[in-house]
mmCIF file of C-alpha atoms in Angstrom:
data_model
loop_
_atom_site.group_PDB
_atom_site.id
_atom_site.type_symbol
_atom_site.label_atom_id
_atom_site.label_comp_id
_atom_site.label_asym_id
_atom_site.label_seq_id
_atom_site.Cartn_x
_atom_site.Cartn_y
_atom_site.Cartn_z
ATOM 1 C CA LYS B 1 26.440 25.751 -10.233
ATOM 2 C CA LYS B 2 25.409 22.136 -9.730
ATOM 3 C CA LYS B 3 24.927 20.876 -6.006
ATOM 4 C CA LYS B 4 24.357 17.425 -4.758
ATOM 5 C CA LYS B 5 20.498 16.687 -4.203
ATOM 6 C CA LYS B 6 19.060 16.631 -0.732
ATOM 7 C CA LYS B 7 17.892 13.656 0.992
ATOM 8 C CA GLY B 8 14.255 12.979 -0.153
ATOM 9 C CA PRO B 9 12.125 10.295 -1.864
ATOM 10 C CA GLU B 10 14.166 8.037 -4.105
ATOM 11 C CA GLY B 11 13.550 8.903 -7.387
ATOM 12 C CA PRO B 12 11.971 6.972 -10.407
ATOM 13 C CA PRO B 13 13.460 4.391 -12.519
ATOM 14 C CA THR B 14 15.950 5.424 -15.543
ATOM 15 C CA LEU B 15 14.456 4.095 -18.728
ATOM 16 C CA THR B 16 16.882 3.664 -21.745
ATOM 17 C CA GLU B 17 16.204 2.891 -25.491
ATOM 18 C CA ASP B 18 16.060 -0.747 -25.062
ATOM 19 C CA ASP B 19 13.131 -0.866 -22.277
ATOM 20 C CA PHE B 20 11.428 2.459 -23.146
ATOM 21 C CA GLY B 21 8.983 1.218 -25.558
ATOM 22 C CA ALA B 22 8.273 -2.042 -23.872
ATOM 23 C CA THR B 23 7.865 -0.255 -20.573
ATOM 24 C CA VAL B 24 5.838 3.018 -21.322
ATOM 25 C CA LEU B 25 4.704 2.565 -24.702
ATOM 26 C CA LYS B 26 3.215 -0.838 -24.435
ATOM 27 C CA SER B 27 1.427 -0.606 -21.291
ATOM 28 C CA GLN B 28 -1.913 0.591 -20.332
ATOM 29 C CA ASN B 29 -0.628 2.442 -17.468
ATOM 30 C CA ALA B 30 -0.520 6.323 -17.893
ATOM 31 C CA TRP B 31 3.073 7.716 -17.553
ATOM 32 C CA MET B 32 4.871 10.569 -16.745
ATOM 33 C CA VAL B 33 8.564 10.988 -17.886
ATOM 34 C CA LEU B 34 11.052 13.465 -16.975
ATOM 35 C CA PHE B 35 13.697 14.010 -19.416
ATOM 36 C CA ARG B 36 16.924 15.143 -18.109
ATOM 37 C CA ASP B 37 20.515 16.075 -19.012
ATOM 38 C CA GLY B 38 22.210 15.144 -15.925
ATOM 39 C CA GLU B 39 23.012 12.760 -12.995
ATOM 40 C CA ALA B 40 19.780 11.631 -10.958
ATOM 41 C CA GLY B 41 21.839 12.413 -7.931
ATOM 42 C CA GLU B 42 22.278 16.189 -8.753
ATOM 43 C CA GLU B 43 19.656 19.405 -8.493
ATOM 44 C CA ALA B 44 19.404 22.710 -10.449
ATOM 45 C CA GLY B 45 20.937 25.313 -8.106
ATOM 46 C CA ASP B 46 18.879 28.721 -7.952
ATOM 47 C CA GLY B 47 18.040 30.303 -11.133
ATOM 48 C CA ASP B 48 19.594 27.252 -12.976
ATOM 49 C CA GLU B 49 15.942 26.392 -14.912
ATOM 50 C CA GLY B 50 16.905 24.540 -17.992
ATOM 51 C CA ASP B 51 20.297 23.327 -17.275
ATOM 52 C CA GLY B 52 19.314 19.432 -17.478
ATOM 53 C CA VAL B 53 19.240 18.229 -14.455
ATOM 54 C CA VAL B 54 16.099 16.591 -11.867
ATOM 55 C CA PRO B 55 14.006 19.145 -10.648
ATOM 56 C CA ASP B 56 13.684 20.220 -6.896
ATOM 57 C CA ASP B 57 10.343 18.542 -6.536
ATOM 58 C CA TRP B 58 10.089 16.008 -9.047
ATOM 59 C CA ALA B 59 11.312 13.147 -6.551
ATOM 60 C CA LYS B 60 8.120 14.205 -4.537
ATOM 61 C CA VAL B 61 5.778 14.467 -7.081
ATOM 62 C CA ALA B 62 6.747 10.989 -8.602
ATOM 63 C CA SER B 63 6.466 8.955 -5.552
ATOM 64 C CA LYS B 64 2.816 10.282 -5.268
ATOM 65 C CA ALA B 65 2.255 8.497 -8.317
ATOM 66 C CA ASP B 66 0.802 4.814 -7.653
ATOM 67 C CA GLY B 67 -1.829 2.479 -9.066
ATOM 68 C CA LEU B 68 -2.594 2.772 -12.834
ATOM 69 C CA ILE B 69 -0.106 5.662 -13.128
ATOM 70 C CA SER B 70 3.655 5.428 -13.585
ATOM 71 C CA ALA B 71 6.766 7.241 -12.882
ATOM 72 C CA GLY B 72 10.093 7.289 -15.214
ATOM 73 C CA GLU B 73 13.061 9.124 -16.013
ATOM 74 C CA VAL B 74 15.332 9.363 -19.383
ATOM 75 C CA ASP B 75 18.923 10.519 -19.432
ATOM 76 C CA CYS B 76 19.064 12.385 -22.542
ATOM 77 C CA LYS B 77 22.970 11.656 -22.396
ATOM 78 C CA VAL B 78 22.719 7.790 -22.546
ATOM 79 C CA SER B 79 19.356 7.645 -24.800
ATOM 80 C CA ALA B 80 19.380 10.684 -27.072
ATOM 81 C CA LYS B 81 17.106 9.016 -29.455
ATOM 82 C CA LEU B 82 14.234 9.351 -27.177
ATOM 83 C CA CYS B 83 14.620 12.919 -26.325
ATOM 84 C CA ASP B 84 13.233 15.654 -28.551
ATOM 85 C CA SER B 85 15.775 17.724 -30.496
ATOM 86 C CA GLY B 86 15.726 21.491 -29.772
ATOM 87 C CA VAL B 87 14.275 21.410 -26.274
ATOM 88 C CA ALA B 88 15.601 22.806 -23.156
ATOM 89 C CA LEU B 89 16.116 20.497 -21.021
ATOM 90 C CA PRO B 90 14.477 19.178 -18.258
ATOM 91 C CA TYR B 91 10.866 18.477 -19.377
ATOM 92 C CA ILE B 92 8.217 16.264 -18.803
ATOM 93 C CA LYS B 93 5.899 14.217 -21.078
ATOM 94 C CA VAL B 94 2.710 12.535 -20.048
ATOM 95 C CA TYR B 95 1.814 9.487 -21.999
ATOM 96 C CA GLY B 96 -1.903 8.969 -21.304
ATOM 97 C CA PHE B 97 -4.098 5.685 -20.041
ATOM 98 C CA GLY B 98 -4.358 3.076 -22.792
ATOM 99 C CA LEU B 99 -2.241 1.854 -25.916
ATOM 100 C CA ASP B 100 -3.974 4.406 -28.103
ATOM 101 C CA GLU B 101 -3.374 7.402 -26.149
ATOM 102 C CA LYS B 102 0.340 6.491 -26.397
ATOM 103 C CA ASP B 103 0.046 6.045 -30.733
ATOM 104 C CA ASP B 104 -1.330 9.360 -31.055
ATOM 105 C CA ILE B 105 1.859 11.659 -31.126
ATOM 106 C CA MET B 106 -0.379 15.331 -30.677
ATOM 107 C CA ALA B 107 -2.318 13.490 -27.314
ATOM 108 C CA ILE B 108 1.221 13.106 -26.001
ATOM 109 C CA GLU B 109 1.445 16.736 -23.481
ATOM 110 C CA ARG B 110 4.734 18.174 -22.600
ATOM 111 C CA PHE B 111 5.463 20.149 -19.426
ATOM 112 C CA LYS B 112 8.383 22.005 -17.765
ATOM 113 C CA GLY B 113 10.563 20.512 -15.370
ATOM 114 C CA ASP B 114 9.393 22.483 -12.441
ATOM 115 C CA GLN B 115 5.937 21.434 -13.272
ATOM 116 C CA ALA B 116 5.541 18.112 -11.968
ATOM 117 C CA ALA B 117 2.350 18.564 -10.364
ATOM 118 C CA ARG B 118 0.695 19.971 -13.143
ATOM 119 C CA ALA B 119 2.281 16.790 -15.036
ATOM 120 C CA LEU B 120 0.735 14.534 -12.461
ATOM 121 C CA GLN B 121 -2.764 15.695 -12.713
ATOM 122 C CA GLU B 122 -2.384 15.464 -16.860
ATOM 123 C CA ALA B 123 -1.775 11.980 -16.250
ATOM 124 C CA SER B 124 -4.554 11.552 -13.133
ATOM 125 C CA ASP B 125 -7.325 12.932 -15.992
ATOM 126 C CA SER B 126 -6.195 10.736 -18.663
ATOM 127 C CA LEU B 127 -7.869 7.762 -16.161
ATOM 128 C CA PRO B 128 -11.593 6.637 -16.969
ATOM 129 C CA ASP B 129 -13.582 7.497 -14.249
ATOM 130 C CA ALA B 130 -15.010 3.908 -13.800
ATOM 131 C CA THR B 131 -16.373 4.827 -9.842
ATOM 132 C CA LEU B 132 -20.238 4.534 -8.998
ATOM 133 C CA LYS B 133 -21.749 7.736 -7.595
ATOM 134 C CA LEU B 134 -23.149 7.101 -4.475
ATOM 135 C CA ASN B 135 -25.699 8.723 -2.050
ATOM 136 C CA ALA B 136 -28.440 7.730 0.410
ATOM 137 C CA MET B 137 -30.633 6.551 -2.615
ATOM 138 C CA THR B 138 -28.542 4.644 -4.930
ATOM 139 C CA THR B 139 -26.090 2.878 -2.486
ATOM 140 C CA ASP B 140 -28.793 0.464 -1.606
ATOM 141 C CA HIS B 141 -29.518 -0.197 -5.361
ATOM 142 C CA ALA B 142 -25.445 -0.392 -6.393
ATOM 143 C CA MET B 143 -25.436 -3.280 -3.381
ATOM 144 C CA SER B 144 -28.093 -5.372 -5.144
ATOM 145 C CA ALA B 145 -26.873 -5.105 -8.307
ATOM 146 C CA SER B 146 -23.217 -6.183 -7.188
ATOM 147 C CA ALA B 147 -24.863 -8.908 -5.444
ATOM 148 C CA GLN B 148 -26.588 -10.035 -8.101
ATOM 149 C CA GLU B 149 -23.216 -9.768 -10.678
ATOM 150 C CA GLY B 150 -21.194 -11.864 -7.954
ATOM 151 C CA ARG B 151 -18.779 -8.833 -6.985
ATOM 152 C CA LEU B 152 -17.862 -7.040 -3.824
ATOM 153 C CA LEU B 153 -18.967 -3.339 -3.529
ATOM 154 C CA LEU B 154 -16.016 -1.080 -2.348
ATOM 155 C CA ILE B 155 -17.241 2.372 -0.999
ATOM 156 C CA LEU B 156 -14.875 5.090 -0.323
ATOM 157 C CA LEU B 157 -16.545 7.638 2.042
ATOM 158 C CA SER B 158 -14.850 11.276 1.763
ATOM 159 C CA ASN B 159 -15.811 14.690 2.336
ATOM 160 C CA LYS B 160 -14.498 15.784 -1.146
ATOM 161 C CA SER B 161 -16.814 16.133 -4.088
ATOM 162 C CA GLU B 162 -14.540 14.290 -6.625
ATOM 163 C CA PRO B 163 -13.107 10.864 -6.604
ATOM 164 C CA PRO B 164 -9.230 10.634 -5.952
ATOM 165 C CA THR B 165 -6.887 9.373 -8.260
ATOM 166 C CA MET B 166 -6.439 6.276 -6.318
ATOM 167 C CA LEU B 167 -10.067 5.498 -6.682
ATOM 168 C CA LYS B 168 -9.997 5.847 -10.310
ATOM 169 C CA SER B 169 -7.185 3.210 -10.495
ATOM 170 C CA LEU B 170 -8.559 0.900 -8.233
ATOM 171 C CA ALA B 171 -12.079 0.690 -10.188
ATOM 172 C CA LEU B 172 -10.162 0.061 -13.455
ATOM 173 C CA ALA B 173 -7.698 -2.538 -11.665
ATOM 174 C CA MET B 174 -11.019 -4.464 -10.213
ATOM 175 C CA GLU B 175 -13.588 -3.780 -12.435
ATOM 176 C CA ASP B 176 -14.639 -7.705 -13.406
ATOM 177 C CA GLN B 177 -14.519 -8.507 -9.625
ATOM 178 C CA VAL B 178 -15.195 -5.452 -7.328
ATOM 179 C CA ALA B 179 -17.733 -2.663 -7.814
ATOM 180 C CA VAL B 180 -15.892 0.506 -6.567
ATOM 181 C CA GLY B 181 -18.122 3.333 -5.086
ATOM 182 C CA PHE B 182 -17.318 6.828 -4.044
ATOM 183 C CA TYR B 183 -20.009 8.464 -1.356
ATOM 184 C CA PRO B 184 -19.223 12.006 -1.002
ATOM 185 C CA ASN B 185 -19.669 14.315 1.944
ATOM 186 C CA PRO B 186 -21.794 11.611 4.123
ATOM 187 C CA ASP B 187 -24.507 12.686 6.834
ATOM 188 C CA PRO B 188 -23.994 11.412 10.432
ATOM 189 C CA GLN B 189 -26.873 8.900 9.922
ATOM 190 C CA THR B 190 -24.992 7.311 6.922
ATOM 191 C CA MET B 191 -21.658 7.264 8.744
ATOM 192 C CA GLN B 192 -23.045 5.687 11.868
ATOM 193 C CA ARG B 193 -24.670 2.959 9.145
ATOM 194 C CA PHE B 194 -21.724 2.449 7.685
ATOM 195 C CA GLN B 195 -19.822 1.988 11.048
ATOM 196 C CA VAL B 196 -17.506 5.465 10.081
ATOM 197 C CA PRO B 197 -16.104 7.032 12.984
ATOM 198 C CA ARG B 198 -13.950 9.563 10.440
ATOM 199 C CA LEU B 199 -13.704 10.454 7.152
ATOM 200 C CA PRO B 200 -12.196 9.715 4.434
ATOM 201 C CA MET B 201 -12.746 5.557 5.010
ATOM 202 C CA PHE B 202 -12.971 2.396 2.647
ATOM 203 C CA VAL B 203 -15.564 0.253 3.563
ATOM 204 C CA SER B 204 -16.871 -3.206 1.680
ATOM 205 C CA MET B 205 -20.229 -4.195 1.432
ATOM 206 C CA PHE B 206 -21.830 -7.419 0.530
ATOM 207 C CA ALA B 207 -24.938 -9.618 0.709
ATOM 208 C CA SER B 208 -25.338 -12.811 2.286
ATOM 209 C CA GLU B 209 -28.458 -15.032 2.756
ATOM 210 C CA ALA B 210 -30.802 -14.988 6.687
ATOM 211 C CA MET B 211 -29.643 -18.633 7.828
ATOM 212 C CA PRO B 212 -32.355 -19.966 10.675
ATOM 213 C CA GLY B 213 -30.796 -19.566 14.247
ATOM 214 C CA ASP B 214 -28.887 -16.069 13.626
ATOM 215 C CA GLU B 215 -29.323 -14.144 16.376
ATOM 216 C CA ASP B 216 -28.663 -11.029 14.886
ATOM 217 C CA LEU B 217 -31.555 -11.317 12.576
ATOM 218 C CA PRO B 218 -34.694 -8.966 13.404
ATOM 219 C CA PRO B 219 -37.702 -10.520 14.480
ATOM 220 C CA GLY B 220 -39.873 -11.966 11.746
ATOM 221 C CA THR B 221 -37.270 -12.183 9.255
ATOM 222 C CA PRO B 222 -37.545 -15.357 6.899
ATOM 223 C CA PRO B 223 -35.109 -17.693 5.970
ATOM 224 C CA GLY B 224 -33.320 -17.035 2.918
ATOM 225 C CA ALA B 225 -34.108 -12.871 3.230
ATOM 226 C CA MET B 226 -30.974 -11.137 1.824
ATOM 227 C CA GLN B 227 -28.533 -9.394 4.499
ATOM 228 C CA ILE B 228 -26.521 -6.531 3.793
ATOM 229 C CA GLY B 229 -22.774 -6.976 5.447
ATOM 230 C CA ILE B 230 -20.214 -4.212 6.023
ATOM 231 C CA LYS B 231 -16.447 -4.523 6.790
ATOM 232 C CA PRO B 232 -14.596 -1.464 7.071
ATOM 233 C CA PHE B 233 -11.019 -1.497 6.147
ATOM 234 C CA ASP B 234 -8.805 -1.662 9.125
ATOM 235 C CA PRO B 235 -5.537 0.376 9.119
ATOM 236 C CA LEU B 236 -3.870 -2.147 12.219
ATOM 237 C CA MET B 237 -4.141 -4.762 9.596
ATOM 238 C CA PHE B 238 -3.349 -3.417 6.528
ATOM 239 C CA GLY B 239 -1.637 0.078 6.924
ATOM 240 C CA ARG B 240 -2.595 3.262 6.053
ATOM 241 C CA PRO B 241 -4.671 3.311 3.094
ATOM 242 C CA THR B 242 -2.748 3.335 -0.587
ATOM 243 C CA PHE B 243 -3.241 1.512 -3.902
ATOM 244 C CA GLU B 244 -1.360 -1.787 -2.747
ATOM 245 C CA SER B 245 -3.398 -1.809 0.619
ATOM 246 C CA VAL B 246 -6.692 -1.226 -0.639
ATOM 247 C CA PHE B 247 -6.004 -3.914 -3.242
ATOM 248 C CA ALA B 248 -4.826 -6.306 -0.649
ATOM 249 C CA PHE B 249 -8.359 -5.716 1.772
ATOM 250 C CA SER B 250 -10.715 -6.176 -1.422
ATOM 251 C CA PHE B 251 -8.590 -9.285 -2.476
ATOM 252 C CA ASN B 252 -9.250 -10.907 1.102
ATOM 253 C CA MET B 253 -12.604 -9.991 0.937
ATOM 254 C CA VAL B 254 -13.475 -11.532 -2.507
ATOM 255 C CA ALA B 255 -11.266 -14.374 -1.354
ATOM 256 C CA GLN B 256 -13.971 -15.061 1.113
ATOM 257 C CA LEU B 257 -17.134 -14.124 -0.434
ATOM 258 C CA PHE B 258 -16.098 -15.279 -3.778
ATOM 259 C CA PRO B 259 -12.974 -17.516 -4.115
ATOM 260 C CA GLU B 260 -13.918 -17.773 -7.671
ATOM 261 C CA ASN B 261 -12.672 -14.541 -8.351
ATOM 262 C CA ALA B 262 -10.121 -14.388 -6.394
ATOM 263 C CA ASP B 263 -7.584 -16.231 -8.936
ATOM 264 C CA ALA B 264 -8.392 -13.495 -11.585
ATOM 265 C CA MET B 265 -7.320 -10.788 -9.346
ATOM 266 C CA LEU B 266 -4.108 -12.343 -8.810
ATOM 267 C CA SER B 267 -3.401 -13.638 -12.532
ATOM 268 C CA GLY B 268 -4.539 -9.951 -13.753
ATOM 269 C CA GLU B 269 -2.038 -7.288 -14.550
ATOM 270 C CA VAL B 270 -1.875 -5.442 -11.114
ATOM 271 C CA GLY B 271 -2.023 -8.197 -9.091
ATOM 272 C CA THR B 272 1.164 -10.160 -10.621
ATOM 273 C CA ARG B 273 2.763 -6.693 -10.122
ATOM 274 C CA LEU B 274 1.812 -6.659 -6.661
ATOM 275 C CA ARG B 275 3.097 -10.064 -6.102
ATOM 276 C CA ASN B 276 6.141 -9.686 -8.041
ATOM 277 C CA ALA B 277 6.989 -6.387 -5.661
ATOM 278 C CA GLN B 278 6.266 -8.820 -2.708
ATOM 279 C CA GLY B 279 8.515 -11.469 -3.639
ATOM 280 C CA GLY B 280 11.194 -8.872 -4.888
ATOM 281 C CA ALA B 281 11.045 -6.969 -1.106
ATOM 282 C CA ALA B 282 11.071 -10.819 0.511
ATOM 283 C CA GLY B 283 13.980 -11.554 -1.521
ATOM 284 C CA ASP B 284 15.984 -8.121 -0.982
ATOM 285 C CA GLU B 285 14.758 -8.860 3.233
ATOM 286 C CA GLY B 286 16.690 -12.517 3.120
ATOM 287 C CA GLY B 287 19.386 -11.757 0.776
ATOM 288 C CA GLU B 288 23.013 -11.373 2.168
ATOM 289 C CA GLY B 289 24.862 -8.302 1.799
ATOM 290 C CA GLY B 290 27.273 -8.825 -1.437
ATOM 291 C CA GLY B 291 29.074 -6.635 -4.303
ATOM 292 C CA SER B 292 31.236 -3.742 -4.507
ATOM 293 C CA ALA B 293 32.446 -1.943 -1.090
ATOM 294 C CA GLY B 294 30.783 1.276 -2.702
ATOM 295 C CA ALA B 295 27.780 -0.187 -3.398
ATOM 296 C CA GLY B 296 25.968 -0.024 -0.064
ATOM 297 C CA LYS B 297 23.390 -2.691 -0.954
ATOM 298 C CA LYS B 298 21.943 -5.983 -0.423
ATOM 299 C CA LYS B 299 22.056 -8.940 -2.856
ATOM 300 C CA ALA B 300 18.653 -10.210 -3.467
ATOM 301 C CA GLY B 301 18.190 -13.715 -2.289
ATOM 302 C CA ALA B 302 15.301 -16.504 -1.904
ATOM 303 C CA PRO B 303 13.028 -15.418 1.035
ATOM 304 C CA LYS B 304 13.506 -17.240 4.045
ATOM 305 C CA ALA B 305 11.290 -20.769 4.291
ATOM 306 C CA ILE B 306 8.299 -20.037 7.203
ATOM 307 C CA VAL B 307 7.897 -22.546 8.916
ATOM 308 C CA GLU B 308 4.233 -23.686 9.080
ATOM 309 C CA ILE B 309 3.236 -24.462 12.939
ATOM 310 C CA SER B 310 1.070 -27.563 13.738
ATOM 311 C CA ALA B 311 0.262 -29.848 16.820
ATOM 312 C CA ALA B 312 3.245 -32.203 15.833
ATOM 313 C CA ASN B 313 6.029 -29.454 15.793
ATOM 314 C CA TRP B 314 4.839 -27.276 17.986
ATOM 315 C CA GLU B 315 7.071 -28.031 20.951
ATOM 316 C CA GLU B 316 9.812 -28.177 18.534
ATOM 317 C CA VAL B 317 9.227 -24.396 17.242
ATOM 318 C CA CYS B 318 8.292 -23.326 20.482
ATOM 319 C CA PRO B 319 10.121 -24.839 23.156
ATOM 320 C CA PRO B 320 8.863 -24.618 26.766
ATOM 321 C CA ARG B 321 11.823 -22.071 27.816
ATOM 322 C CA LEU B 322 9.825 -19.785 25.709
ATOM 323 C CA PHE B 323 6.522 -19.611 28.065
ATOM 324 C CA GLU B 324 8.347 -18.265 31.391
ATOM 325 C CA ARG B 325 5.982 -16.471 33.440
ATOM 326 C CA ARG B 326 8.262 -13.383 32.829
ATOM 327 C CA ARG B 327 7.417 -10.270 31.080
ATOM 328 C CA GLY B 328 8.310 -9.457 27.285
ATOM 329 C CA VAL B 329 7.220 -10.536 24.263
ATOM 330 C CA ALA B 330 8.132 -12.219 21.172
ATOM 331 C CA HIS B 331 7.164 -12.847 17.536
ATOM 332 C CA VAL B 332 6.581 -16.571 15.790
ATOM 333 C CA ARG B 333 6.299 -16.071 12.301
ATOM 334 C CA GLY B 334 3.962 -18.764 10.980
ATOM 335 C CA ARG B 335 1.048 -19.601 9.125
ATOM 336 C CA ALA B 336 -1.928 -19.074 11.403
ATOM 337 C CA GLY B 337 -4.495 -17.391 8.997
ATOM 338 C CA GLY B 338 -5.786 -14.329 8.134
ATOM 339 C CA GLY B 339 -3.082 -11.536 7.218
ATOM 340 C CA GLN B 340 -3.012 -8.559 4.671
ATOM 341 C CA GLY B 341 -0.841 -9.755 1.614
ATOM 342 C CA VAL B 342 -1.279 -10.732 -1.884
ATOM 343 C CA GLY B 343 -0.842 -14.445 -3.412
ATOM 344 C CA GLY B 344 1.639 -16.898 -1.874
ATOM 345 C CA ARG B 345 2.223 -15.194 1.073
ATOM 346 C CA ALA B 346 -1.534 -13.856 1.915
ATOM 347 C CA HIS B 347 -2.434 -15.437 5.086
ATOM 348 C CA GLU B 348 0.750 -14.926 7.447
ATOM 349 C CA ARG B 349 0.778 -13.100 10.326
ATOM 350 C CA PRO B 350 2.378 -13.271 13.439
ATOM 351 C CA VAL B 351 1.804 -15.643 16.660
ATOM 352 C CA ARG B 352 2.552 -14.166 19.888
ATOM 353 C CA VAL B 353 4.132 -16.240 22.686
ATOM 354 C CA ARG B 354 5.895 -15.322 26.058
ATOM 355 C CA VAL B 355 9.432 -14.997 26.350
ATOM 356 C CA GLY B 356 11.540 -13.957 29.398
ATOM 357 C CA ARG B 357 12.885 -10.455 29.521
ATOM 358 C CA ARG B 358 16.489 -12.495 30.580
ATOM 359 C CA GLN B 359 16.724 -13.688 26.653
ATOM 360 C CA LEU B 360 16.842 -10.299 25.316
ATOM 361 C CA PRO B 361 20.317 -8.882 24.494
ATOM 362 C CA PRO B 362 22.177 -7.132 27.130
ATOM 363 C CA ARG B 363 21.883 -3.834 24.984
ATOM 364 C CA PHE B 364 18.817 -4.356 24.298
ATOM 365 C CA ARG B 365 17.910 -4.432 28.282
ATOM 366 C CA ARG B 366 19.976 -1.842 29.243
ATOM 367 C CA GLY B 367 17.363 0.000 26.745
ATOM 368 C CA LEU B 368 14.304 -0.860 28.668
ATOM 369 C CA ARG B 369 15.763 -0.085 31.927
ATOM 370 C CA ARG B 370 16.747 3.408 30.608
ATOM 371 C CA ALA B 371 13.055 4.151 29.128
ATOM 372 C CA ALA B 372 11.277 2.756 32.781
ATOM 373 C CA ASN B 373 13.253 5.070 34.226
ATOM 374 C CA GLY B 374 12.882 7.784 32.243
ATOM 375 C CA LEU B 375 8.760 7.544 32.384
ATOM 376 C CA ALA B 376 9.170 6.780 35.978
ATOM 377 C CA HIS B 377 10.875 10.034 36.434
ATOM 378 C CA HIS B 378 8.240 11.841 34.730
ATOM 379 C CA GLY B 379 5.417 10.278 36.880
ATOM 380 C CA ARG B 380 3.735 8.255 34.025
ATOM 381 C CA LEU B 381 3.608 4.779 36.315
ATOM 382 C CA GLN B 382 0.486 3.532 34.463
ATOM 383 C CA PRO B 383 1.542 4.267 31.117
ATOM 384 C CA GLN B 384 5.039 2.842 31.796
ATOM 385 C CA LYS B 385 3.900 -0.777 30.960
ATOM 386 C CA ALA B 386 2.158 -0.038 27.975
ATOM 387 C CA ALA B 387 5.378 1.775 26.316
ATOM 388 C CA LEU B 388 7.278 -1.188 27.435
ATOM 389 C CA ARG B 389 5.576 -3.591 25.591
ATOM 390 C CA ARG B 390 5.467 -1.758 22.393
ATOM 391 C CA LEU B 391 9.163 -1.139 23.126
ATOM 392 C CA ARG B 392 9.951 -4.581 23.436
ATOM 393 C CA GLY B 393 7.929 -5.668 20.434
ATOM 394 C CA ARG B 394 9.806 -3.374 18.400
ATOM 395 C CA LEU B 395 13.533 -4.464 19.951
ATOM 396 C CA TRP B 396 12.685 -8.039 19.340
ATOM 397 C CA HIS B 397 11.604 -7.258 15.891
ATOM 398 C CA ARG B 398 15.023 -5.992 15.258
ATOM 399 C CA ILE B 399 16.505 -9.250 17.021
ATOM 400 C CA ARG B 400 15.086 -11.572 14.415
#
């Protein structure tokens, strides 16, 4: 007996006979596709393996497919021509990385529906490993070679012995602009040199010429000598390390050090996909609710215009009343440099200004007061101020 699917990660998109060839067979990415015979919102009951519906762990495993590994589903009731006859549903097919692997029928692996983890590992194994294996002896050589080629050097320092799938995807996606290295099990001296307090951690290395008058140079360093710069990945700016966030981090470094290579990163397949995804997310955020009453989704619309703050329009955008010396913080979106995005929205970050607490709606003021009373009741007088600042920032973000 079938039962409704429990809440969890959303499943991948459903492919049909019209778009399967262009999406999967003509893509360089590795694909893992679930062939099912049921609604996506249903799951198998206990002991119902082979009844065709979505397995329990499929959505969770498919959500781990990122970078150059994609996931999809095929409903065999709708697209029967794509499914193998005489094979029990559900099953998973893995289409390896590259176009040649997809043309070879014998190279396409098939797994049972409850073997999603094995299918993901098979898709990962199909990615060529273009990462550089680094250690204390080869890191400086890799840095010199990258500088001569005009590429950034991105290194993952990890306590694992093999590079993860995400790193292999990054090495292939940025091969012409960024050299990607893997440094397993670094010693404490290496971690101190790379300014890494914990593992795993991404760092970028780049070369710069010594300029006369630099205060940080060792005594006797001749002008023009190559200096090695290190920039660790900052989670506060880019979020947790994912394929998209590390790609954005690398793009920002390339845009500063090798501007001529930045356009190539954006115009590539991965850069275009990430920019389109950001544009779609902005459209969903700025769109108005619509559709049928049962849909429950917002209709995508054009992104909201972002006002560029300058000396000429500062008083208009930020009137003097915002600068009352009272507690509370507001965020004004403006182009003030920096940022972590990719493409046209890459250099936007919030500008913080002071705002009076009484300008908040009454329901939010009551929430602040309750939070303050709760903290004071437990004797946390000093942490109270920091907690209130964080809470005000979240509440004001909801107001916006």
